[in-house]
Amino acid sequence: MPYNIKTQLYKLPFQTPIEVMIDVANICNFRCLFCPTGDPELLKSVGRPQGIMDFKLFCKIIDDINEFDRKVEILHLYKDGEPFLNDRLGEMIAYTKSKNIAKSVETTSNGSLIDESKAIEIIEAGLDWIRISVAHINNDGYKKITQTYSDYETIRKNVEFLFYEKTKRKSSLGIHTKILDVRFTFSEIKKFLEDFGKISDLVTRDTLMGWSLSEVKDFTLGLSIKTGTDGFIPLNKNRKVCPVSFYMMTINFNGIVTVCCVDWSWGTVIGDVRKESLFDIWNGDRMKEFRMLHLKGERSKIKVCANCQYLQGLDNQLNGIDDYSEYFLKKISGSL
């Protein structure tokens, strides 16, 4: 969370989303075993389209965000795919920064495509944070997890160049390198920390998650997951209300707007930015109905939410929505 939402619960739903996620490319050059985008047959079964966001559409989205009453806390240029597959990513970052609509502009990448020219481009564009998702600590492990890629050293060198280049240029870009724990040994984690600790501003070992529609496929690879993605917060299987719709929305590559960052199947559609403004979508009837179903304890009526493992591991400070769901229901329905 960008700040302590628990102290701001009385303001829910926020007039301006706290986080906005824009999927500049929902395709990927990896087919990671723990990621829905890595399973083409699964995506085909739910009819999810694939593509790269058009620059004109992207600019329309950024201009729409400018209509809110204040800056968003975090703008993520990432959702389901590898953002560096969009050749205009640098221009997108620069355009976003020029509009001053977000306190932090961030992205997430597998790191394989961040060569020297791309590294310099995102530094000069003014990116605030980048998360590099490291899949393994050797070539064989990379091939096993990603199914398409087996060059660990290139990943490490890309991060190294990015770190030293941004340091040389005195850029404020933050580099967060993370690895998803697929039962790594102590020595493997040690190698990860040794390889990336000195060329990153933050390194973490994250936990696999079950995503939405967690009954469709086990993205935890058979591991017995007991915490959220941070590896510390115990899963709360009794959580009633997912708080995400109260502070976030996501825009997919073609302009279709969905609620959630883990809604890989696009089962929470609330609008289309090609036909509506983001302001109207955020305050619209479809988003209102979505929130009310959660507050009523009826999220099982939303197929992708019914067995979502992700919401169980969210920060416990957000349990306040469960505790005061009747109050928020009255507030949203206008009966308060």
PDB file of N, CA, C and O in Angstrom, residues 86 162 310:
ATOM      1  N   ASN A  86       6.234  -3.600 -25.768  1.00  0.00           N
ATOM      2  CA  ASN A  86       5.664  -2.410 -26.394  1.00  0.00           C
ATOM      3  C   ASN A  86       6.815  -1.456 -26.726  1.00  0.00           C
ATOM      4  O   ASN A  86       7.460  -0.911 -25.823  1.00  0.00           O
ATOM      5  N   LEU A 162      21.500  -1.307 -15.675  1.00  0.00           N
ATOM      6  CA  LEU A 162      20.458  -0.354 -15.305  1.00  0.00           C
ATOM      7  C   LEU A 162      20.793   0.341 -13.988  1.00  0.00           C
ATOM      8  O   LEU A 162      20.658   1.569 -13.865  1.00  0.00           O
ATOM      9  N   TYR A 310      -6.005 -14.650  -3.929  1.00  0.00           N
ATOM     10  CA  TYR A 310      -5.232 -13.430  -3.737  1.00  0.00           C
ATOM     11  C   TYR A 310      -5.778 -12.567  -2.605  1.00  0.00           C
ATOM     12  O   TYR A 310      -5.032 -12.051  -1.769  1.00  0.00           O
TER      13      TYR A 310
END
